[in-house]
mmCIF file of C-alpha atoms (C1' of nucleotides) and ligand atoms in Angstrom:
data_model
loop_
_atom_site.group_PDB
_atom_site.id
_atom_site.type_symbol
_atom_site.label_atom_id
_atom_site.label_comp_id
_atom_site.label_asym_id
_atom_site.label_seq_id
_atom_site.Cartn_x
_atom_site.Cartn_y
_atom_site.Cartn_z
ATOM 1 C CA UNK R 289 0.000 0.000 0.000
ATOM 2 C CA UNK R 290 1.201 3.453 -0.601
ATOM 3 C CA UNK R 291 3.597 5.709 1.842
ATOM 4 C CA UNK R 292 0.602 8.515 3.738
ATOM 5 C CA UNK R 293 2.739 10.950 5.589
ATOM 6 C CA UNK R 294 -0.130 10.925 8.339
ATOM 7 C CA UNK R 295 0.308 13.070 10.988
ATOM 8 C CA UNK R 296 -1.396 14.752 14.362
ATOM 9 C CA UNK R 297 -0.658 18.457 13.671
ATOM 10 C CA UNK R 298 -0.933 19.848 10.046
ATOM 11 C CA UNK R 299 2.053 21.281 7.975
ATOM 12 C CA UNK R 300 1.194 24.581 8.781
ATOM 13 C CA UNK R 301 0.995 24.220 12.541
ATOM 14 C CA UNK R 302 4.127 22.894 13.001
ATOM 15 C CA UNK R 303 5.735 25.848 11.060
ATOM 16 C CA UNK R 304 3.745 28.461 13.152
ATOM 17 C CA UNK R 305 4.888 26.835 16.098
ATOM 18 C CA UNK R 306 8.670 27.255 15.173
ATOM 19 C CA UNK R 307 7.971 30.336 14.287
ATOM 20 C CA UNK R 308 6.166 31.391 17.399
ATOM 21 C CA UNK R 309 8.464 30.013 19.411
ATOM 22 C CA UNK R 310 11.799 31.195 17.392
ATOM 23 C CA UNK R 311 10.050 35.110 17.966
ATOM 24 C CA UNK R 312 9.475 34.407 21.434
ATOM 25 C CA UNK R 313 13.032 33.389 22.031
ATOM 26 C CA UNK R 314 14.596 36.670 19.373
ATOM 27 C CA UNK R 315 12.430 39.470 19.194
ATOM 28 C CA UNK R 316 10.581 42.302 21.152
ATOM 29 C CA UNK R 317 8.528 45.407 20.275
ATOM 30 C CA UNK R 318 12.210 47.188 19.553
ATOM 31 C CA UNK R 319 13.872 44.180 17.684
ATOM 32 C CA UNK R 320 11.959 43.221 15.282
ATOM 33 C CA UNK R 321 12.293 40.682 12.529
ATOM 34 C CA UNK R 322 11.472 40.274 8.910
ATOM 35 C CA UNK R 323 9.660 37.546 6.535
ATOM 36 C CA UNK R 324 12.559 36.764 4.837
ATOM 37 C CA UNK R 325 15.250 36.650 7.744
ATOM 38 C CA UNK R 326 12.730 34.479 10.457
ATOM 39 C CA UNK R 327 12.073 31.714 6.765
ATOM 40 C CA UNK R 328 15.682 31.612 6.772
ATOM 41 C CA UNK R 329 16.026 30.792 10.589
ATOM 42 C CA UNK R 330 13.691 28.497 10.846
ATOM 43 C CA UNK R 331 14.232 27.060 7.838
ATOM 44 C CA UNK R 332 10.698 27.144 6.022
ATOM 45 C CA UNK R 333 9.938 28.773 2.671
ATOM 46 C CA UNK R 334 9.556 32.582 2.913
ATOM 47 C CA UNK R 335 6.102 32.409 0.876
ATOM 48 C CA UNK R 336 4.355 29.930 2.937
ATOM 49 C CA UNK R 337 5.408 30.698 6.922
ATOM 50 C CA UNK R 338 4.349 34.743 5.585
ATOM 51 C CA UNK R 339 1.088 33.788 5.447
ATOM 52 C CA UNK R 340 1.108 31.780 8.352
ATOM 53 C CA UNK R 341 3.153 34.632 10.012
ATOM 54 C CA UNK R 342 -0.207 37.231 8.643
ATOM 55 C CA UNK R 343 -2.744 35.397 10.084
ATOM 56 C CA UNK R 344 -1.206 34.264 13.173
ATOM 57 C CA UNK R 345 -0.589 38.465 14.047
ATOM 58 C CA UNK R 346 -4.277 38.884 13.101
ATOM 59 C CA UNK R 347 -5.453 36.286 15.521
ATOM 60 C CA UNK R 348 -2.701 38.145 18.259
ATOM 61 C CA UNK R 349 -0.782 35.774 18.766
ATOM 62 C CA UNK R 350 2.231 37.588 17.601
ATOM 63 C CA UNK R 351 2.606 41.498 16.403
ATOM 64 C CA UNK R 352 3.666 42.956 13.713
ATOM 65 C CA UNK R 353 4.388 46.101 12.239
ATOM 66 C CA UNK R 354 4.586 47.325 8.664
ATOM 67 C CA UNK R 355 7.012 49.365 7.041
ATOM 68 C CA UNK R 356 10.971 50.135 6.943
ATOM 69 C CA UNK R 357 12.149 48.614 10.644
ATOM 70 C CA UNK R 358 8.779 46.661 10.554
ATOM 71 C CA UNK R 359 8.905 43.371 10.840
ATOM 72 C CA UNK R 360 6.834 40.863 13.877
ATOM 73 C CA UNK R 361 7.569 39.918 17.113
ATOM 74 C CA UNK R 362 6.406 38.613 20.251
ATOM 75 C CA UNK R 363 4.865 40.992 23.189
ATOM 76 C CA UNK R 364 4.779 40.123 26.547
ATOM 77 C CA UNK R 365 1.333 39.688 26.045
ATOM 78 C CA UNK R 366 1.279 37.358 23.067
ATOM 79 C CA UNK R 367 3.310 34.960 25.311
ATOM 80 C CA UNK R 368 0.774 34.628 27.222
ATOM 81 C CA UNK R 369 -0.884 32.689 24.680
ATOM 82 C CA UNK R 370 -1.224 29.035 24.619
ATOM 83 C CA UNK R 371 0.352 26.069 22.621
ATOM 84 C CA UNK R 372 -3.316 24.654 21.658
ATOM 85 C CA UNK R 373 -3.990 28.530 20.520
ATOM 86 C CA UNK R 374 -1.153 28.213 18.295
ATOM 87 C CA UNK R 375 -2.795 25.538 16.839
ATOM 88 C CA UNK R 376 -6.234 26.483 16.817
ATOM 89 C CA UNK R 377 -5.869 29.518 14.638
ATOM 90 C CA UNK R 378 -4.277 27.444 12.016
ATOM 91 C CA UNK R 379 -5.720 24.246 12.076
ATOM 92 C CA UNK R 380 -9.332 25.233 13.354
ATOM 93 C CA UNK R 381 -11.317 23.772 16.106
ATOM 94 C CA UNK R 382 -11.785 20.337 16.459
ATOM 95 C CA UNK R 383 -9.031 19.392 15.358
ATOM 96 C CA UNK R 384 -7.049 17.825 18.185
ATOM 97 C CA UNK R 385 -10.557 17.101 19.893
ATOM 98 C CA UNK R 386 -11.964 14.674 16.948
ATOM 99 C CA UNK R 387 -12.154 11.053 18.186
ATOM 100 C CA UNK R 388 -9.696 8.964 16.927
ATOM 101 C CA UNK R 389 -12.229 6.693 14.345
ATOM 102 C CA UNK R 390 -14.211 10.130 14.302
ATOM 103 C CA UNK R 391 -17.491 8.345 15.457
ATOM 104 C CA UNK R 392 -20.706 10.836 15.930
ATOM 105 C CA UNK R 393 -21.908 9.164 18.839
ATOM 106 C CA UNK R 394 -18.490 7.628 20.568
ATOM 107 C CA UNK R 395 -17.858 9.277 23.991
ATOM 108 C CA UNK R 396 -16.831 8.399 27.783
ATOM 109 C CA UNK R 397 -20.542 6.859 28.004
ATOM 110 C CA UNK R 398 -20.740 5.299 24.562
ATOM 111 C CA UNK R 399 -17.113 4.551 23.409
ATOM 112 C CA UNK R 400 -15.671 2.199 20.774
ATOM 113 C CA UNK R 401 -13.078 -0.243 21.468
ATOM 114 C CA UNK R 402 -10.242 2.602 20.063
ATOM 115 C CA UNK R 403 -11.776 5.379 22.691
ATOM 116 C CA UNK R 404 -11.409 3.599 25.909
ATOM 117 C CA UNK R 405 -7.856 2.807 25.014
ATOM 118 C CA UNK R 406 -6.388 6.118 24.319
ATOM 119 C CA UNK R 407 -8.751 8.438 24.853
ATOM 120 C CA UNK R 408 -7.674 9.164 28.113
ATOM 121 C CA UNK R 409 -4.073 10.077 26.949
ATOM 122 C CA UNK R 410 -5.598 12.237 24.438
ATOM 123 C CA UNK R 411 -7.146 13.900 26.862
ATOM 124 C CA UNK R 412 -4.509 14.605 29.166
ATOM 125 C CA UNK R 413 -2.297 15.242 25.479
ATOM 126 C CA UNK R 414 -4.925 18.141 24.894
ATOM 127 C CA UNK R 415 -4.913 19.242 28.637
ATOM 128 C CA UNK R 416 -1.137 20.023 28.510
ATOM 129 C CA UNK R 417 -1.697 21.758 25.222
ATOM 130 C CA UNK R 418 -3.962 23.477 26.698
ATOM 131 C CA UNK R 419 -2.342 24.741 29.547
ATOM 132 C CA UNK R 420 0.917 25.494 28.379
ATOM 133 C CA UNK R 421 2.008 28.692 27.109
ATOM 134 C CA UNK R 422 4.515 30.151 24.616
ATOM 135 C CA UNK R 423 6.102 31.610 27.705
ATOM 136 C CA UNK R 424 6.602 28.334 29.330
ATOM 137 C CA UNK R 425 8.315 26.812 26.292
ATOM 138 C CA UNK R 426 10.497 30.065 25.547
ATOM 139 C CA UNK R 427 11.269 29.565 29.266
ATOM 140 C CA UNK R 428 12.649 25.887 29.213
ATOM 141 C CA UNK R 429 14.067 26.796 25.716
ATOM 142 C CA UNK R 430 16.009 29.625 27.794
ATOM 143 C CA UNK R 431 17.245 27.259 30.509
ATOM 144 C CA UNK R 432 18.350 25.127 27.685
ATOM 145 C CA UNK R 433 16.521 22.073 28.799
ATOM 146 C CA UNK R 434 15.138 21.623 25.004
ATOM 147 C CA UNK R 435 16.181 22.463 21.720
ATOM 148 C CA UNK R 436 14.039 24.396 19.124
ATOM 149 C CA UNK R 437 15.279 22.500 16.038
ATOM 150 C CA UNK R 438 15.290 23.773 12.620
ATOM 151 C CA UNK N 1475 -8.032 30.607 8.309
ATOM 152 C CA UNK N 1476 -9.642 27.895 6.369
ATOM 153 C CA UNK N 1477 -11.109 24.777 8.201
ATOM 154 C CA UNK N 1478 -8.775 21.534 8.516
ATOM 155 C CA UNK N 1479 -9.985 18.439 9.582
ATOM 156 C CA UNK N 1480 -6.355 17.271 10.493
ATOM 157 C CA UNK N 1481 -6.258 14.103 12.675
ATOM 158 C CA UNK N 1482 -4.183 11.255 14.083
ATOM 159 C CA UNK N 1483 -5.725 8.490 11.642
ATOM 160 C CA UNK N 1484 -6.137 8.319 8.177
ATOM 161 C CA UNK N 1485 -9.532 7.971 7.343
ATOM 162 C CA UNK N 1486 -8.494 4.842 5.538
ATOM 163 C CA UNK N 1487 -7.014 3.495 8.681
ATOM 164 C CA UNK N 1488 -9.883 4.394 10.622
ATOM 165 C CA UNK N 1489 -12.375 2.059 8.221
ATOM 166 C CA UNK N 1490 -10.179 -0.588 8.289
ATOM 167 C CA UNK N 1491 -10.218 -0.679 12.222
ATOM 168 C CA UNK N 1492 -13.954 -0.665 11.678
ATOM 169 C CA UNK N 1493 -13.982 -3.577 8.898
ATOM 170 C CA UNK N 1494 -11.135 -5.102 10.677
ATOM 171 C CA UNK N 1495 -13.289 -5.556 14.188
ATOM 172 C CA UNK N 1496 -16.511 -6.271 12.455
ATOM 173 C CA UNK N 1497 -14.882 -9.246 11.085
ATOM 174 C CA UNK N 1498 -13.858 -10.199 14.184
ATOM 175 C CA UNK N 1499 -16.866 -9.732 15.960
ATOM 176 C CA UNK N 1500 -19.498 -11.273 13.464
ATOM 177 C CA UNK N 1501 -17.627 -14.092 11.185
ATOM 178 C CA UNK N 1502 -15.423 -16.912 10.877
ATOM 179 C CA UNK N 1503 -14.048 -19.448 8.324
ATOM 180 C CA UNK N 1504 -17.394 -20.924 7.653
ATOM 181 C CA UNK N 1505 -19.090 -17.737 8.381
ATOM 182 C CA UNK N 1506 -18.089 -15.493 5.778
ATOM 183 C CA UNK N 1507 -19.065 -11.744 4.615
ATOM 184 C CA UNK N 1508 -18.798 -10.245 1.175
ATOM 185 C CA UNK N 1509 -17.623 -6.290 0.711
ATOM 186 C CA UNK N 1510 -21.020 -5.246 0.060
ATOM 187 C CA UNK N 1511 -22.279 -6.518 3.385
ATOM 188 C CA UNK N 1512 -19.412 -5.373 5.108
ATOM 189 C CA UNK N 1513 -19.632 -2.288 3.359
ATOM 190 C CA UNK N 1514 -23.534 -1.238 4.322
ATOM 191 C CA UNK N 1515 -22.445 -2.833 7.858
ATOM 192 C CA UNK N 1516 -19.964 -0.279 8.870
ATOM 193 C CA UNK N 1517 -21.294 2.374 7.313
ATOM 194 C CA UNK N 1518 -17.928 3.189 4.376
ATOM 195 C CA UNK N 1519 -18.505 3.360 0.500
ATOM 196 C CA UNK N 1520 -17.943 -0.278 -1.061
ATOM 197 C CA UNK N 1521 -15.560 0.771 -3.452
ATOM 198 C CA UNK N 1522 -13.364 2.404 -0.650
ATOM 199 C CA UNK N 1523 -13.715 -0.475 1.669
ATOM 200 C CA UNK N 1524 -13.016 -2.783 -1.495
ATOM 201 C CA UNK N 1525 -9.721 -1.908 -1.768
ATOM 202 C CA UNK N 1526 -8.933 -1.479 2.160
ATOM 203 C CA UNK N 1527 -10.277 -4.674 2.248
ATOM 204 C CA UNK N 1528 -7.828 -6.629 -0.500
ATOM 205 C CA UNK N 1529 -5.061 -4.863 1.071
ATOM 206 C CA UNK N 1530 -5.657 -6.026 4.965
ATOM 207 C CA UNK N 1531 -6.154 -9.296 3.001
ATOM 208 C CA UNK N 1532 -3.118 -9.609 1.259
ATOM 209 C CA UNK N 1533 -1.199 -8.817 5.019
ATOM 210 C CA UNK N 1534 -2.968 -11.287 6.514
ATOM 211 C CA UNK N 1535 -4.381 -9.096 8.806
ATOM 212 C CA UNK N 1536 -7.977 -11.009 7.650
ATOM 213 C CA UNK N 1537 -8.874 -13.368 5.201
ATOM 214 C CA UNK N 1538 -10.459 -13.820 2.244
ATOM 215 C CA UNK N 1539 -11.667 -16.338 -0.187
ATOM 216 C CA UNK N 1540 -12.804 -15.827 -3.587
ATOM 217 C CA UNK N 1541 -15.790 -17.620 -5.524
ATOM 218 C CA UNK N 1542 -19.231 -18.205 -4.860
ATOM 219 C CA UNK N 1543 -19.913 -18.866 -0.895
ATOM 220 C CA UNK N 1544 -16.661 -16.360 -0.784
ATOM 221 C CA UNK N 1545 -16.059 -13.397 1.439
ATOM 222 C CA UNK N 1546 -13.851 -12.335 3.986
ATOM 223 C CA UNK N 1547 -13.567 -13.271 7.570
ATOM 224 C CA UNK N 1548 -11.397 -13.421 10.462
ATOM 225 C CA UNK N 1549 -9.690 -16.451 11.487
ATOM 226 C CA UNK N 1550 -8.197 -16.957 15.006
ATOM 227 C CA UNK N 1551 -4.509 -16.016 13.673
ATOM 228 C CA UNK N 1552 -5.980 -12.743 12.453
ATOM 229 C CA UNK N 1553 -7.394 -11.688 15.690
ATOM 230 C CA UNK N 1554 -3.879 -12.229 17.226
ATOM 231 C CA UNK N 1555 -2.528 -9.252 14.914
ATOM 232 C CA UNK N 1556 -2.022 -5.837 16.954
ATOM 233 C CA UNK N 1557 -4.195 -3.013 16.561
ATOM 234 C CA UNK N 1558 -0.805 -1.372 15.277
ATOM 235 C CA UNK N 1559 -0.283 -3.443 12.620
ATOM 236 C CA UNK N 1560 -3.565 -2.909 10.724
ATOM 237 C CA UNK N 1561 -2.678 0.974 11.294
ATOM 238 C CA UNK N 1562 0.856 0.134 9.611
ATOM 239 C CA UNK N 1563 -0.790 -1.506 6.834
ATOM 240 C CA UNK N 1564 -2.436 1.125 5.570
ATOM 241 C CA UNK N 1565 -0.993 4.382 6.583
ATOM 242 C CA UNK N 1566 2.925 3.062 6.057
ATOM 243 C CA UNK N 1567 5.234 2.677 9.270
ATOM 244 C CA UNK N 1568 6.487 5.981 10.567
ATOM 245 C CA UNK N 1569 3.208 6.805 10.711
ATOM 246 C CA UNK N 1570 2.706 7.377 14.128
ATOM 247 C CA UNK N 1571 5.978 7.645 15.342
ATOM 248 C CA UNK N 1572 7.102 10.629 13.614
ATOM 249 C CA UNK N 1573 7.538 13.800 15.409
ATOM 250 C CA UNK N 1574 5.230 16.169 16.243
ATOM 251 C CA UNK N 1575 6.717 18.903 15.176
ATOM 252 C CA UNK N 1576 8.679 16.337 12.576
ATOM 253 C CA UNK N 1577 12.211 17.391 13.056
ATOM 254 C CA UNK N 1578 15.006 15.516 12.032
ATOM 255 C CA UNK N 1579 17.145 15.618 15.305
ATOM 256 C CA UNK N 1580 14.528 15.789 17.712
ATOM 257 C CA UNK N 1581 14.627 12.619 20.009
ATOM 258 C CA UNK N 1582 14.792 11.943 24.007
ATOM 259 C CA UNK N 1583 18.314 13.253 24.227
ATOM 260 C CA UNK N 1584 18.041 16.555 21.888
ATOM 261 C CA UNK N 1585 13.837 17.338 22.213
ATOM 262 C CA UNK N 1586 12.160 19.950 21.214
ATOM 263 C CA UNK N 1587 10.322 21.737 23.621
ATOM 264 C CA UNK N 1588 6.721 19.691 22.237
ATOM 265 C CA UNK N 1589 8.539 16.529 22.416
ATOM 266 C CA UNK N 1590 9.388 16.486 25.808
ATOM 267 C CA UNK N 1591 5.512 18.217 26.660
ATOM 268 C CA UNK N 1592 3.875 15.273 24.819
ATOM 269 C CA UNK N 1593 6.237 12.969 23.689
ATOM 270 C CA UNK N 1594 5.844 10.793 26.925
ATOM 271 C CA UNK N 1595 2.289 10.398 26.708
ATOM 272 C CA UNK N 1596 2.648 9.358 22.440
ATOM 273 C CA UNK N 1597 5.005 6.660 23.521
ATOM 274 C CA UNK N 1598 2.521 5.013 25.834
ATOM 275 C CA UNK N 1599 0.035 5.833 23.255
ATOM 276 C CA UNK N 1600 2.156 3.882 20.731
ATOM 277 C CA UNK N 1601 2.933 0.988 23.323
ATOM 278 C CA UNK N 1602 -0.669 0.142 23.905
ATOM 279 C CA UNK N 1603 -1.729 -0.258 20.002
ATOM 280 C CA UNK N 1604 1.412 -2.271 19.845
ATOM 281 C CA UNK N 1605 0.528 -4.632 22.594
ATOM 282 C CA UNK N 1606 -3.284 -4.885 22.089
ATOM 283 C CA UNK N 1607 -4.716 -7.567 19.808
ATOM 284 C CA UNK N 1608 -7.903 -7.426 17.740
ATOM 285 C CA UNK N 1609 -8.977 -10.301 19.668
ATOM 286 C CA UNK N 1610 -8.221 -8.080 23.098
ATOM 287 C CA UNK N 1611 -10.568 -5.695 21.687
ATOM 288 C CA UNK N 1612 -13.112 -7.879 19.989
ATOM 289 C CA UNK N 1613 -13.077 -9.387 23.646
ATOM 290 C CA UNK N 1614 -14.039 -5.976 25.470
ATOM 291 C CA UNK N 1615 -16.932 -5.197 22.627
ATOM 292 C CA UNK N 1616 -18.131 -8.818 23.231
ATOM 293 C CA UNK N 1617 -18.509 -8.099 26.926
ATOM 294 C CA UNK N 1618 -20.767 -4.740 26.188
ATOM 295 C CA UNK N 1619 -17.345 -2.826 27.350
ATOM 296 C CA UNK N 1620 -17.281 -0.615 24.529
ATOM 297 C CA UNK N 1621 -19.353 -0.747 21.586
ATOM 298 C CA UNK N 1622 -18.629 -0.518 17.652
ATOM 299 C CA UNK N 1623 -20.389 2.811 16.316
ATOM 300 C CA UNK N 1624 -21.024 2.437 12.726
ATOM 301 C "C1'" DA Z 1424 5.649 64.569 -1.340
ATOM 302 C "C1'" DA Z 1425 7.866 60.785 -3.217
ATOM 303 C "C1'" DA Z 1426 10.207 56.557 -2.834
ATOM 304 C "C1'" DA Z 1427 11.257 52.510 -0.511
ATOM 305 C "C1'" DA Z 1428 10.393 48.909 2.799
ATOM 306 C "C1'" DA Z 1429 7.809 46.252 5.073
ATOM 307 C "C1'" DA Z 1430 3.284 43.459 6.189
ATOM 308 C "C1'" DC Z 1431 -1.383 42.260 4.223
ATOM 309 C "C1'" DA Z 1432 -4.764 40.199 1.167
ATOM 310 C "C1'" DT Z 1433 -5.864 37.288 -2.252
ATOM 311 C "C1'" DG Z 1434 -5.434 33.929 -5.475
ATOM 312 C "C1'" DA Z 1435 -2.878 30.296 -8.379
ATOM 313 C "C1'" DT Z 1436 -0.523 25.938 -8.678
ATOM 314 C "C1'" DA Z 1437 1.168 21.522 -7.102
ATOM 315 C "C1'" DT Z 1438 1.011 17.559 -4.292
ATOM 316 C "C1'" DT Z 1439 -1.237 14.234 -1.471
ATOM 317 C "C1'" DA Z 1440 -5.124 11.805 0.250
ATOM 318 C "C1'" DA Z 1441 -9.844 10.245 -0.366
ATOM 319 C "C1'" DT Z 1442 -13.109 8.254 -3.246
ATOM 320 C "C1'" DC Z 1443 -14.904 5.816 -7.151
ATOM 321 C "C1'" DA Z 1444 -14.837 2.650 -11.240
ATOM 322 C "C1'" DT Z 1445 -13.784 -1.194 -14.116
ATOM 323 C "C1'" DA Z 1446 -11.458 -4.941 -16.181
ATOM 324 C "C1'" DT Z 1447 -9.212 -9.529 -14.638
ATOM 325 C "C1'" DA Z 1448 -8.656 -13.883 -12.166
ATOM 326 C "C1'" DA Z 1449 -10.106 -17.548 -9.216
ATOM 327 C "C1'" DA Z 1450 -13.634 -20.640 -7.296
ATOM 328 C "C1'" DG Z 1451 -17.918 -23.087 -7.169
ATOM 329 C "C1'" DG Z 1452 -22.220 -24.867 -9.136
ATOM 330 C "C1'" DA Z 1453 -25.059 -26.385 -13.141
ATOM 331 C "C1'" DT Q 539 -17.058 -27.348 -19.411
ATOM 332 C "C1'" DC Q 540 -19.302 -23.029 -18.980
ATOM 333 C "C1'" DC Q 541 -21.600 -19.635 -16.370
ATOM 334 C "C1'" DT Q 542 -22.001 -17.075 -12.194
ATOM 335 C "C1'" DT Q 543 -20.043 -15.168 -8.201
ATOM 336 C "C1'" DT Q 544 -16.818 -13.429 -5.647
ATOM 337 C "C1'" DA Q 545 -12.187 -11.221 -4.563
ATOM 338 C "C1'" DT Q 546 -8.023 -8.898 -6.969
ATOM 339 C "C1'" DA Q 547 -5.419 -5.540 -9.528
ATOM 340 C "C1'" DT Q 548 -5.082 -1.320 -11.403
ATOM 341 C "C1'" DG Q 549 -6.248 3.053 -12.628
ATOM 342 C "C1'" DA Q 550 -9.297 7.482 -12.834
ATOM 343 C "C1'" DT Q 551 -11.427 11.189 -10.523
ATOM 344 C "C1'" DT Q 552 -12.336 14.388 -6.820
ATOM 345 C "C1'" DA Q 553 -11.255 16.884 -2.710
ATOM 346 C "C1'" DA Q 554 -8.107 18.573 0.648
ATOM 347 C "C1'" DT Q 555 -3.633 20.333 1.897
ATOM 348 C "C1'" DA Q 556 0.631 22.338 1.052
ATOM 349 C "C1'" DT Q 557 3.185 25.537 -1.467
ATOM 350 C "C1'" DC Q 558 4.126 29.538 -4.241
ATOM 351 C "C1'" DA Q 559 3.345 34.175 -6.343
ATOM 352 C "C1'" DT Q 560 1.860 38.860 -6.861
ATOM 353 C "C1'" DG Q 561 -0.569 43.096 -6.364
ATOM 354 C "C1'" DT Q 562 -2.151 46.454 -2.358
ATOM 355 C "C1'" DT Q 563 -1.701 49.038 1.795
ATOM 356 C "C1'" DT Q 564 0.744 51.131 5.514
ATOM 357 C "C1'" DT Q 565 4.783 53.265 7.470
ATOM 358 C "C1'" DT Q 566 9.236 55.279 7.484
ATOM 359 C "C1'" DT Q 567 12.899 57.878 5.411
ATOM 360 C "C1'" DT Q 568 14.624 61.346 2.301
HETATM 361 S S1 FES O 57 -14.783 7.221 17.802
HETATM 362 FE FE1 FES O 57 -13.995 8.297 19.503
HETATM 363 S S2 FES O 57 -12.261 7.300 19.894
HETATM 364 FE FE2 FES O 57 -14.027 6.244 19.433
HETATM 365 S S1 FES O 58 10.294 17.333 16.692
HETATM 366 FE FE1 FES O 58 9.911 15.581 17.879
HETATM 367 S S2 FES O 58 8.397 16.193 19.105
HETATM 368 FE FE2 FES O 58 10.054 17.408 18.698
#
DNA sequence: AAAAAAACATGATATTAATCATATAAAGGA
DNA sequence: TCCTTTATATGATTAATATCATGTTTTTTT
């Protein structure tokens, strides 16, 4: 059967979260960075994390300002934001939340065999999502307890 | 942003789980079920199923005979295949082990700061479809446990 | 005020996954 | 043996996602 490159987080959430994390780590309101320079860093083509990059400052979860020494960053506020955020405003909704064989009527009183075996991992999965911020990454990334890879 | 419906599972994994348990549950060598039953059974387009069908055949993770009185059906060495294994057949390996955020060098020693926020709770996800059988979970619908939506 | 430098908005193209369709081969029954 | 019935093999189409491209607006600098 054919190679899927299946996967739990789009494309296009796993960019925005390098991305949101690499401006965390770099910027501020007076340091700004550019399209072209943050592609190159994190290593993801200029065209496609710029869009990602637009909406992501629409939705706040990064700034940005046009113009010569424009360029986005990360507030203090946007920090504040959390991981699952990140994702929502990409990915939409559901996402994460959708059952695993994406049953209508499968839940904790009604599951299927699938549900009652990982469902409660998924939930604590989207708990910690949840509840972590891009402050709390940027923080262990700081202490140098991970790695943002490129 | 546009509307995603990312998720874990193909949705040609997920009807093959389906297929894959309905077999279990409801035939046997001498008890067999042809694609268009199966097909109106668990609810999946006959044509889709078809091919899932041949495939999960051809791995042994069922079985099939052709002819008149032909079908597929489960036989006790199919229900002893892991619940991983009909995943790997259709979505590839890496499937579920690759990264979240997919980075090359990410791994226990080097993670990323997602890795080491989720990446325990994936492994145990991963351990327990490796370890449980379609018989373990045929055994748990049989016992009104869980139930099979369709 | 004009020019340049940036993000913003929008859309086009390419690739991958999901779905459907049909001709071929094997098995059983008349 | 021949016809019917079923799975098998293979490919075509459609839909979703990922990627790229380009014109428009805002802001700064001269
Ligand atoms: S369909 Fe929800 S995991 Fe069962
Ligand atoms: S890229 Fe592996 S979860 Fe880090």
């Amino acid at each position: 059967m054919k190679f899927y490159t299946n996967k739990m987080l789009s494309n296009s959430s796993k960019y925005a979260l390098k991305a949101v994390m690499y401006l965390a780590l770099h910027t501020e309101e007076n340091n700004k960075m550019m399209v072209k320079d943050i592609s190159e860093r994190i290593n993801v083509p200029k065209a496609y994390i710029a869009k990602l990059l637009q909406e992501l400052a629409k939705r706040k979860i990064i700034s940005s300002a046009k113009g010569p020494k424009g360029g986005f960053y990360s507030s203090p506020s946007n920090k504040n934001r959390t991981i699952m955020e990140v994702i929502e405003v990409i990915d939409g909704k559901k996402k994460m939340e959708s059952c695993v064989l994406g049953l209508e009527d499968c839940n904790e009183q009604h599951p299927c065999p699938i549900h009652s075996l990982i469902g409660p991992l998924k939930s604590k999965m989207i708990d910690l999502l949840d509840s972590k911020t891009i402050n709390d990454l940027a923080q262990d990334l700081a202490l140098n307890k991970v790695f943002l890879p490129i």
